[in-house]
């Protein structure tokens, strides 16, 4: 599993960060899982979350790519969409 963090892709600290994502390499696809922050865990049914050996909670299979690069581009697109919505709603 590869952790993708917004701070590593040019998002500035003063901006409200979008969520972290994990890309998992499975046989034919790269599955994308959303990392659930501690403050949001209570909004999810724990039976539906994945728990990593490091103790991270994940919303499973929110997307899928044929390659790591495609999965990475999907995550970048999600982040851009979230940041545009935040700007429009003045949530930064």
PDB file of N, CA and C in Angstrom:
ATOM      1  N   UNK A   1       0.837  -1.181   0.000  1.00  0.00           N
ATOM      2  CA  UNK A   1       0.000   0.000   0.000  1.00  0.00           C
ATOM      3  C   UNK A   1       0.879   1.240   0.000  1.00  0.00           C
ATOM      4  N   UNK A   2       0.483   2.207  -0.793  1.00  0.00           N
ATOM      5  CA  UNK A   2       1.236   3.448  -0.905  1.00  0.00           C
ATOM      6  C   UNK A   2       0.342   4.589  -0.430  1.00  0.00           C
ATOM      7  N   UNK A   3       0.827   5.347   0.551  1.00  0.00           N
ATOM      8  CA  UNK A   3       0.075   6.466   1.101  1.00  0.00           C
ATOM      9  C   UNK A   3       0.314   7.699   0.252  1.00  0.00           C
ATOM     10  N   UNK A   4      -0.763   8.353  -0.175  1.00  0.00           N
ATOM     11  CA  UNK A   4      -0.681   9.611  -0.919  1.00  0.00           C
ATOM     12  C   UNK A   4      -1.187  10.726  -0.002  1.00  0.00           C
ATOM     13  N   UNK A   5      -0.313  11.688   0.293  1.00  0.00           N
ATOM     14  CA  UNK A   5      -0.646  12.808   1.177  1.00  0.00           C
ATOM     15  C   UNK A   5      -0.674  14.098   0.363  1.00  0.00           C
ATOM     16  N   UNK A   6      -1.684  14.952   0.564  1.00  0.00           N
ATOM     17  CA  UNK A   6      -1.772  16.203  -0.194  1.00  0.00           C
ATOM     18  C   UNK A   6      -0.539  17.089  -0.050  1.00  0.00           C
ATOM     19  N   UNK A   7       0.091  17.089   1.116  1.00  0.00           N
ATOM     20  CA  UNK A   7       1.253  17.950   1.345  1.00  0.00           C
ATOM     21  C   UNK A   7       2.422  17.574   0.434  1.00  0.00           C
ATOM     22  N   UNK A   8       2.463  16.335  -0.021  1.00  0.00           N
ATOM     23  CA  UNK A   8       3.536  15.897  -0.918  1.00  0.00           C
ATOM     24  C   UNK A   8       3.266  16.251  -2.375  1.00  0.00           C
ATOM     25  N   UNK A   9       2.076  16.794  -2.648  1.00  0.00           N
ATOM     26  CA  UNK A   9       1.693  17.121  -4.018  1.00  0.00           C
ATOM     27  C   UNK A   9       1.410  18.608  -4.196  1.00  0.00           C
ATOM     28  N   UNK A  10       2.013  19.437  -3.340  1.00  0.00           N
ATOM     29  CA  UNK A  10       1.945  20.878  -3.556  1.00  0.00           C
ATOM     30  C   UNK A  10       0.836  21.619  -2.827  1.00  0.00           C
ATOM     31  N   UNK A  11       0.028  20.955  -2.054  1.00  0.00           N
ATOM     32  CA  UNK A  11      -0.995  21.662  -1.292  1.00  0.00           C
ATOM     33  C   UNK A  11      -0.328  22.306  -0.087  1.00  0.00           C
ATOM     34  N   UNK A  12      -0.628  23.577   0.146  1.00  0.00           N
ATOM     35  CA  UNK A  12       0.033  24.321   1.203  1.00  0.00           C
ATOM     36  C   UNK A  12      -0.630  24.077   2.550  1.00  0.00           C
ATOM     37  N   UNK A  13       0.173  24.220   3.607  1.00  0.00           N
ATOM     38  CA  UNK A  13      -0.307  23.941   4.956  1.00  0.00           C
ATOM     39  C   UNK A  13      -1.449  24.860   5.379  1.00  0.00           C
ATOM     40  N   UNK A  14      -1.452  26.106   4.909  1.00  0.00           N
ATOM     41  CA  UNK A  14      -2.518  27.022   5.320  1.00  0.00           C
ATOM     42  C   UNK A  14      -3.861  26.666   4.669  1.00  0.00           C
ATOM     43  N   UNK A  15      -3.826  25.843   3.660  1.00  0.00           N
ATOM     44  CA  UNK A  15      -5.065  25.378   3.052  1.00  0.00           C
ATOM     45  C   UNK A  15      -5.607  24.217   3.882  1.00  0.00           C
ATOM     46  N   UNK A  16      -6.915  24.079   3.886  1.00  0.00           N
ATOM     47  CA  UNK A  16      -7.472  22.894   4.550  1.00  0.00           C
ATOM     48  C   UNK A  16      -7.223  21.723   3.619  1.00  0.00           C
ATOM     49  N   UNK A  17      -6.461  20.773   4.105  1.00  0.00           N
ATOM     50  CA  UNK A  17      -6.083  19.642   3.278  1.00  0.00           C
ATOM     51  C   UNK A  17      -7.267  18.754   2.963  1.00  0.00           C
ATOM     52  N   UNK A  18      -7.315  18.222   1.750  1.00  0.00           N
ATOM     53  CA  UNK A  18      -8.245  17.120   1.488  1.00  0.00           C
ATOM     54  C   UNK A  18      -7.701  15.850   2.160  1.00  0.00           C
ATOM     55  N   UNK A  19      -8.456  14.804   2.134  1.00  0.00           N
ATOM     56  CA  UNK A  19      -8.093  13.552   2.822  1.00  0.00           C
ATOM     57  C   UNK A  19      -6.882  12.883   2.186  1.00  0.00           C
ATOM     58  N   UNK A  20      -6.187  12.092   2.984  1.00  0.00           N
ATOM     59  CA  UNK A  20      -5.129  11.222   2.477  1.00  0.00           C
ATOM     60  C   UNK A  20      -5.789  10.006   1.826  1.00  0.00           C
ATOM     61  N   UNK A  21      -5.074   9.402   0.890  1.00  0.00           N
ATOM     62  CA  UNK A  21      -5.557   8.191   0.239  1.00  0.00           C
ATOM     63  C   UNK A  21      -4.457   7.150   0.229  1.00  0.00           C
ATOM     64  N   UNK A  22      -4.857   5.895   0.141  1.00  0.00           N
ATOM     65  CA  UNK A  22      -3.929   4.781   0.036  1.00  0.00           C
ATOM     66  C   UNK A  22      -4.226   4.065  -1.277  1.00  0.00           C
ATOM     67  N   UNK A  23      -3.172   3.750  -2.037  1.00  0.00           N
ATOM     68  CA  UNK A  23      -3.310   2.982  -3.264  1.00  0.00           C
ATOM     69  C   UNK A  23      -2.751   1.591  -2.991  1.00  0.00           C
ATOM     70  N   UNK A  24      -3.583   0.588  -3.234  1.00  0.00           N
ATOM     71  CA  UNK A  24      -3.205  -0.806  -2.980  1.00  0.00           C
ATOM     72  C   UNK A  24      -3.038  -1.538  -4.302  1.00  0.00           C
ATOM     73  N   UNK A  25      -1.909  -2.181  -4.467  1.00  0.00           N
ATOM     74  CA  UNK A  25      -1.619  -2.941  -5.676  1.00  0.00           C
ATOM     75  C   UNK A  25      -2.204  -4.344  -5.526  1.00  0.00           C
ATOM     76  N   UNK A  26      -3.272  -4.633  -6.277  1.00  0.00           N
ATOM     77  CA  UNK A  26      -3.849  -5.971  -6.310  1.00  0.00           C
ATOM     78  C   UNK A  26      -3.487  -6.605  -7.655  1.00  0.00           C
ATOM     79  N   UNK A  27      -3.934  -7.798  -7.894  1.00  0.00           N
ATOM     80  CA  UNK A  27      -3.494  -8.544  -9.081  1.00  0.00           C
ATOM     81  C   UNK A  27      -3.595  -7.765 -10.388  1.00  0.00           C
ATOM     82  N   UNK A  28      -4.775  -7.258 -10.723  1.00  0.00           N
ATOM     83  CA  UNK A  28      -4.970  -6.614 -12.020  1.00  0.00           C
ATOM     84  C   UNK A  28      -5.234  -5.125 -11.933  1.00  0.00           C
ATOM     85  N   UNK A  29      -5.404  -4.592 -10.718  1.00  0.00           N
ATOM     86  CA  UNK A  29      -5.790  -3.197 -10.560  1.00  0.00           C
ATOM     87  C   UNK A  29      -5.082  -2.576  -9.363  1.00  0.00           C
ATOM     88  N   UNK A  30      -5.154  -1.271  -9.305  1.00  0.00           N
ATOM     89  CA  UNK A  30      -4.682  -0.515  -8.154  1.00  0.00           C
ATOM     90  C   UNK A  30      -5.916   0.104  -7.511  1.00  0.00           C
ATOM     91  N   UNK A  31      -6.277  -0.375  -6.331  1.00  0.00           N
ATOM     92  CA  UNK A  31      -7.474   0.096  -5.649  1.00  0.00           C
ATOM     93  C   UNK A  31      -7.140   1.303  -4.781  1.00  0.00           C
ATOM     94  N   UNK A  32      -8.071   2.247  -4.730  1.00  0.00           N
ATOM     95  CA  UNK A  32      -7.903   3.482  -3.976  1.00  0.00           C
ATOM     96  C   UNK A  32      -8.804   3.427  -2.749  1.00  0.00           C
ATOM     97  N   UNK A  33      -8.209   3.689  -1.586  1.00  0.00           N
ATOM     98  CA  UNK A  33      -8.946   3.723  -0.328  1.00  0.00           C
ATOM     99  C   UNK A  33      -8.732   5.091   0.310  1.00  0.00           C
ATOM    100  N   UNK A  34      -9.776   5.628   0.935  1.00  0.00           N
ATOM    101  CA  UNK A  34      -9.681   6.926   1.614  1.00  0.00           C
ATOM    102  C   UNK A  34      -9.301   6.707   3.068  1.00  0.00           C
ATOM    103  N   UNK A  35      -8.299   7.438   3.543  1.00  0.00           N
ATOM    104  CA  UNK A  35      -7.907   7.371   4.948  1.00  0.00           C
ATOM    105  C   UNK A  35      -8.891   8.211   5.756  1.00  0.00           C
ATOM    106  N   UNK A  36      -9.451   7.622   6.795  1.00  0.00           N
ATOM    107  CA  UNK A  36     -10.436   8.306   7.633  1.00  0.00           C
ATOM    108  C   UNK A  36      -9.711   8.944   8.820  1.00  0.00           C
ATOM    109  N   UNK A  37      -9.774  10.277   8.948  1.00  0.00           N
ATOM    110  CA  UNK A  37      -9.159  10.922  10.100  1.00  0.00           C
ATOM    111  C   UNK A  37      -9.868  10.528  11.398  1.00  0.00           C
ATOM    112  N   UNK A  38      -9.159  10.654  12.500  1.00  0.00           N
ATOM    113  CA  UNK A  38      -9.728  10.307  13.805  1.00  0.00           C
ATOM    114  C   UNK A  38     -11.035  11.058  14.045  1.00  0.00           C
ATOM    115  N   UNK A  39     -11.098  12.313  13.641  1.00  0.00           N
ATOM    116  CA  UNK A  39     -12.284  13.138  13.899  1.00  0.00           C
ATOM    117  C   UNK A  39     -13.515  12.669  13.120  1.00  0.00           C
ATOM    118  N   UNK A  40     -13.324  11.855  12.084  1.00  0.00           N
ATOM    119  CA  UNK A  40     -14.458  11.399  11.260  1.00  0.00           C
ATOM    120  C   UNK A  40     -14.847   9.943  11.498  1.00  0.00           C
ATOM    121  N   UNK A  41     -14.112   9.215  12.299  1.00  0.00           N
ATOM    122  CA  UNK A  41     -14.376   7.781  12.470  1.00  0.00           C
ATOM    123  C   UNK A  41     -15.773   7.486  12.987  1.00  0.00           C
ATOM    124  N   UNK A  42     -16.321   8.386  13.755  1.00  0.00           N
ATOM    125  CA  UNK A  42     -17.639   8.151  14.352  1.00  0.00           C
ATOM    126  C   UNK A  42     -18.768   8.236  13.328  1.00  0.00           C
ATOM    127  N   UNK A  43     -18.492   8.773  12.140  1.00  0.00           N
ATOM    128  CA  UNK A  43     -19.498   8.883  11.090  1.00  0.00           C
ATOM    129  C   UNK A  43     -19.625   7.609  10.259  1.00  0.00           C
ATOM    130  N   UNK A  44     -18.751   6.651  10.491  1.00  0.00           N
ATOM    131  CA  UNK A  44     -18.723   5.427   9.693  1.00  0.00           C
ATOM    132  C   UNK A  44     -19.045   4.209  10.543  1.00  0.00           C
ATOM    133  N   UNK A  45     -19.639   3.228   9.912  1.00  0.00           N
ATOM    134  CA  UNK A  45     -19.841   1.934  10.547  1.00  0.00           C
ATOM    135  C   UNK A  45     -18.492   1.228  10.555  1.00  0.00           C
ATOM    136  N   UNK A  46     -17.969   0.923  11.729  1.00  0.00           N
ATOM    137  CA  UNK A  46     -16.624   0.334  11.834  1.00  0.00           C
ATOM    138  C   UNK A  46     -16.525  -1.003  11.105  1.00  0.00           C
ATOM    139  N   UNK A  47     -17.650  -1.713  10.937  1.00  0.00           N
ATOM    140  CA  UNK A  47     -17.628  -2.989  10.229  1.00  0.00           C
ATOM    141  C   UNK A  47     -17.314  -2.821   8.750  1.00  0.00           C
ATOM    142  N   UNK A  48     -17.526  -1.605   8.214  1.00  0.00           N
ATOM    143  CA  UNK A  48     -17.301  -1.373   6.791  1.00  0.00           C
ATOM    144  C   UNK A  48     -15.948  -0.738   6.505  1.00  0.00           C
ATOM    145  N   UNK A  49     -15.182  -0.430   7.545  1.00  0.00           N
ATOM    146  CA  UNK A  49     -13.864   0.163   7.358  1.00  0.00           C
ATOM    147  C   UNK A  49     -12.783  -0.906   7.391  1.00  0.00           C
ATOM    148  N   UNK A  50     -11.737  -0.691   6.608  1.00  0.00           N
ATOM    149  CA  UNK A  50     -10.551  -1.541   6.690  1.00  0.00           C
ATOM    150  C   UNK A  50      -9.618  -0.941   7.733  1.00  0.00           C
ATOM    151  N   UNK A  51      -8.880  -1.761   8.434  1.00  0.00           N
ATOM    152  CA  UNK A  51      -7.894  -1.284   9.391  1.00  0.00           C
ATOM    153  C   UNK A  51      -6.544  -1.834   8.978  1.00  0.00           C
ATOM    154  N   UNK A  52      -5.586  -0.943   8.776  1.00  0.00           N
ATOM    155  CA  UNK A  52      -4.245  -1.354   8.363  1.00  0.00           C
ATOM    156  C   UNK A  52      -3.445  -1.818   9.581  1.00  0.00           C
ATOM    157  N   UNK A  53      -2.343  -2.528   9.355  1.00  0.00           N
ATOM    158  CA  UNK A  53      -1.489  -2.923  10.488  1.00  0.00           C
ATOM    159  C   UNK A  53      -0.967  -1.721  11.280  1.00  0.00           C
ATOM    160  N   UNK A  54      -0.872  -0.555  10.620  1.00  0.00           N
ATOM    161  CA  UNK A  54      -0.411   0.659  11.302  1.00  0.00           C
ATOM    162  C   UNK A  54      -1.519   1.322  12.104  1.00  0.00           C
ATOM    163  N   UNK A  55      -2.747   0.797  12.008  1.00  0.00           N
ATOM    164  CA  UNK A  55      -3.872   1.355  12.761  1.00  0.00           C
ATOM    165  C   UNK A  55      -4.659   2.426  12.026  1.00  0.00           C
ATOM    166  N   UNK A  56      -4.427   2.604  10.737  1.00  0.00           N
ATOM    167  CA  UNK A  56      -5.205   3.568   9.956  1.00  0.00           C
ATOM    168  C   UNK A  56      -6.535   2.941   9.562  1.00  0.00           C
ATOM    169  N   UNK A  57      -7.587   3.745   9.604  1.00  0.00           N
ATOM    170  CA  UNK A  57      -8.905   3.300   9.160  1.00  0.00           C
ATOM    171  C   UNK A  57      -9.105   3.774   7.730  1.00  0.00           C
ATOM    172  N   UNK A  58      -9.612   2.887   6.866  1.00  0.00           N
ATOM    173  CA  UNK A  58      -9.777   3.196   5.445  1.00  0.00           C
ATOM    174  C   UNK A  58     -11.199   2.916   4.985  1.00  0.00           C
ATOM    175  N   UNK A  59     -11.740   3.832   4.159  1.00  0.00           N
ATOM    176  CA  UNK A  59     -12.973   3.557   3.429  1.00  0.00           C
ATOM    177  C   UNK A  59     -12.514   2.809   2.182  1.00  0.00           C
ATOM    178  N   UNK A  60     -12.931   1.549   2.035  1.00  0.00           N
ATOM    179  CA  UNK A  60     -12.366   0.735   0.955  1.00  0.00           C
ATOM    180  C   UNK A  60     -12.942   1.030  -0.421  1.00  0.00           C
ATOM    181  N   UNK A  61     -12.095   0.833  -1.416  1.00  0.00           N
ATOM    182  CA  UNK A  61     -12.481   0.785  -2.829  1.00  0.00           C
ATOM    183  C   UNK A  61     -13.310   1.973  -3.299  1.00  0.00           C
ATOM    184  N   UNK A  62     -12.795   3.191  -3.097  1.00  0.00           N
ATOM    185  CA  UNK A  62     -13.527   4.348  -3.606  1.00  0.00           C
ATOM    186  C   UNK A  62     -13.206   4.610  -5.073  1.00  0.00           C
ATOM    187  N   UNK A  63     -12.204   3.927  -5.577  1.00  0.00           N
ATOM    188  CA  UNK A  63     -11.833   4.057  -6.977  1.00  0.00           C
ATOM    189  C   UNK A  63     -10.835   2.984  -7.352  1.00  0.00           C
ATOM    190  N   UNK A  64     -10.509   2.952  -8.656  1.00  0.00           N
ATOM    191  CA  UNK A  64      -9.594   1.919  -9.128  1.00  0.00           C
ATOM    192  C   UNK A  64      -8.937   2.389 -10.417  1.00  0.00           C
ATOM    193  N   UNK A  65      -7.660   2.067 -10.545  1.00  0.00           N
ATOM    194  CA  UNK A  65      -6.924   2.385 -11.752  1.00  0.00           C
ATOM    195  C   UNK A  65      -6.261   1.132 -12.302  1.00  0.00           C
ATOM    196  N   UNK A  66      -5.956   1.167 -13.590  1.00  0.00           N
ATOM    197  CA  UNK A  66      -5.274   0.039 -14.218  1.00  0.00           C
ATOM    198  C   UNK A  66      -3.786   0.048 -13.893  1.00  0.00           C
ATOM    199  N   UNK A  67      -3.257   1.236 -13.561  1.00  0.00           N
ATOM    200  CA  UNK A  67      -1.847   1.377 -13.192  1.00  0.00           C
ATOM    201  C   UNK A  67      -1.762   2.298 -11.980  1.00  0.00           C
ATOM    202  N   UNK A  68      -0.582   2.327 -11.342  1.00  0.00           N
ATOM    203  CA  UNK A  68      -0.412   3.243 -10.219  1.00  0.00           C
ATOM    204  C   UNK A  68      -0.579   4.686 -10.678  1.00  0.00           C
ATOM    205  N   UNK A  69      -0.039   5.016 -11.840  1.00  0.00           N
ATOM    206  CA  UNK A  69      -0.128   6.377 -12.358  1.00  0.00           C
ATOM    207  C   UNK A  69      -1.584   6.794 -12.571  1.00  0.00           C
ATOM    208  N   UNK A  70      -2.406   5.878 -13.077  1.00  0.00           N
ATOM    209  CA  UNK A  70      -3.828   6.183 -13.270  1.00  0.00           C
ATOM    210  C   UNK A  70      -4.526   6.379 -11.923  1.00  0.00           C
ATOM    211  N   UNK A  71      -4.232   5.527 -10.957  1.00  0.00           N
ATOM    212  CA  UNK A  71      -4.820   5.672  -9.618  1.00  0.00           C
ATOM    213  C   UNK A  71      -4.371   6.982  -8.983  1.00  0.00           C
ATOM    214  N   UNK A  72      -3.117   7.328  -9.154  1.00  0.00           N
ATOM    215  CA  UNK A  72      -2.588   8.583  -8.623  1.00  0.00           C
ATOM    216  C   UNK A  72      -3.302   9.773  -9.260  1.00  0.00           C
ATOM    217  N   UNK A  73      -3.547   9.719 -10.555  1.00  0.00           N
ATOM    218  CA  UNK A  73      -4.239  10.809 -11.245  1.00  0.00           C
ATOM    219  C   UNK A  73      -5.690  10.934 -10.761  1.00  0.00           C
ATOM    220  N   UNK A  74      -6.330   9.825 -10.454  1.00  0.00           N
ATOM    221  CA  UNK A  74      -7.691   9.853  -9.907  1.00  0.00           C
ATOM    222  C   UNK A  74      -7.691  10.576  -8.563  1.00  0.00           C
ATOM    223  N   UNK A  75      -6.721  10.263  -7.714  1.00  0.00           N
ATOM    224  CA  UNK A  75      -6.620  10.922  -6.407  1.00  0.00           C
ATOM    225  C   UNK A  75      -6.345  12.416  -6.577  1.00  0.00           C
ATOM    226  N   UNK A  76      -5.438  12.770  -7.472  1.00  0.00           N
ATOM    227  CA  UNK A  76      -5.157  14.187  -7.720  1.00  0.00           C
ATOM    228  C   UNK A  76      -6.407  14.920  -8.194  1.00  0.00           C
ATOM    229  N   UNK A  77      -7.190  14.280  -9.024  1.00  0.00           N
ATOM    230  CA  UNK A  77      -8.442  14.869  -9.498  1.00  0.00           C
ATOM    231  C   UNK A  77      -9.426  15.069  -8.348  1.00  0.00           C
ATOM    232  N   UNK A  78      -9.509  14.086  -7.452  1.00  0.00           N
ATOM    233  CA  UNK A  78     -10.364  14.227  -6.270  1.00  0.00           C
ATOM    234  C   UNK A  78      -9.914  15.408  -5.421  1.00  0.00           C
ATOM    235  N   UNK A  79      -8.613  15.527  -5.195  1.00  0.00           N
ATOM    236  CA  UNK A  79      -8.095  16.631  -4.394  1.00  0.00           C
ATOM    237  C   UNK A  79      -8.407  17.983  -5.029  1.00  0.00           C
ATOM    238  N   UNK A  80      -8.211  18.090  -6.348  1.00  0.00           N
ATOM    239  CA  UNK A  80      -8.506  19.354  -7.037  1.00  0.00           C
ATOM    240  C   UNK A  80      -9.976  19.719  -6.902  1.00  0.00           C
ATOM    241  N   UNK A  81     -10.845  18.730  -7.029  1.00  0.00           N
ATOM    242  CA  UNK A  81     -12.288  18.968  -6.901  1.00  0.00           C
ATOM    243  C   UNK A  81     -12.632  19.454  -5.501  1.00  0.00           C
ATOM    244  N   UNK A  82     -12.061  18.821  -4.487  1.00  0.00           N
ATOM    245  CA  UNK A  82     -12.318  19.230  -3.102  1.00  0.00           C
ATOM    246  C   UNK A  82     -11.822  20.650  -2.862  1.00  0.00           C
ATOM    247  N   UNK A  83     -10.641  20.974  -3.364  1.00  0.00           N
ATOM    248  CA  UNK A  83     -10.089  22.310  -3.149  1.00  0.00           C
ATOM    249  C   UNK A  83     -10.908  23.377  -3.868  1.00  0.00           C
ATOM    250  N   UNK A  84     -11.401  23.084  -5.066  1.00  0.00           N
ATOM    251  CA  UNK A  84     -12.258  24.034  -5.778  1.00  0.00           C
ATOM    252  C   UNK A  84     -13.562  24.257  -5.016  1.00  0.00           C
ATOM    253  N   UNK A  85     -14.137  23.180  -4.485  1.00  0.00           N
ATOM    254  CA  UNK A  85     -15.367  23.306  -3.708  1.00  0.00           C
ATOM    255  C   UNK A  85     -15.110  24.133  -2.438  1.00  0.00           C
ATOM    256  N   UNK A  86     -13.992  23.894  -1.787  1.00  0.00           N
ATOM    257  CA  UNK A  86     -13.646  24.672  -0.591  1.00  0.00           C
ATOM    258  C   UNK A  86     -13.512  26.154  -0.903  1.00  0.00           C
ATOM    259  N   UNK A  87     -12.885  26.470  -2.049  1.00  0.00           N
ATOM    260  CA  UNK A  87     -12.740  27.869  -2.456  1.00  0.00           C
ATOM    261  C   UNK A  87     -14.101  28.497  -2.710  1.00  0.00           C
ATOM    262  N   UNK A  88     -14.968  27.803  -3.401  1.00  0.00           N
ATOM    263  CA  UNK A  88     -16.290  28.347  -3.703  1.00  0.00           C
ATOM    264  C   UNK A  88     -17.122  28.575  -2.446  1.00  0.00           C
ATOM    265  N   UNK A  89     -16.948  27.711  -1.471  1.00  0.00           N
ATOM    266  CA  UNK A  89     -17.700  27.818  -0.229  1.00  0.00           C
ATOM    267  C   UNK A  89     -16.961  28.605   0.845  1.00  0.00           C
ATOM    268  N   UNK A  90     -15.797  29.138   0.471  1.00  0.00           N
ATOM    269  CA  UNK A  90     -14.956  29.906   1.415  1.00  0.00           C
ATOM    270  C   UNK A  90     -14.645  29.112   2.676  1.00  0.00           C
ATOM    271  N   UNK A  91     -14.253  27.852   2.512  1.00  0.00           N
ATOM    272  CA  UNK A  91     -13.939  26.987   3.645  1.00  0.00           C
ATOM    273  C   UNK A  91     -12.451  26.927   3.951  1.00  0.00           C
ATOM    274  N   UNK A  92     -11.649  27.702   3.256  1.00  0.00           N
ATOM    275  CA  UNK A  92     -10.202  27.643   3.521  1.00  0.00           C
ATOM    276  C   UNK A  92      -9.841  28.518   4.684  1.00  0.00           C
TER     277      UNK A  92
END
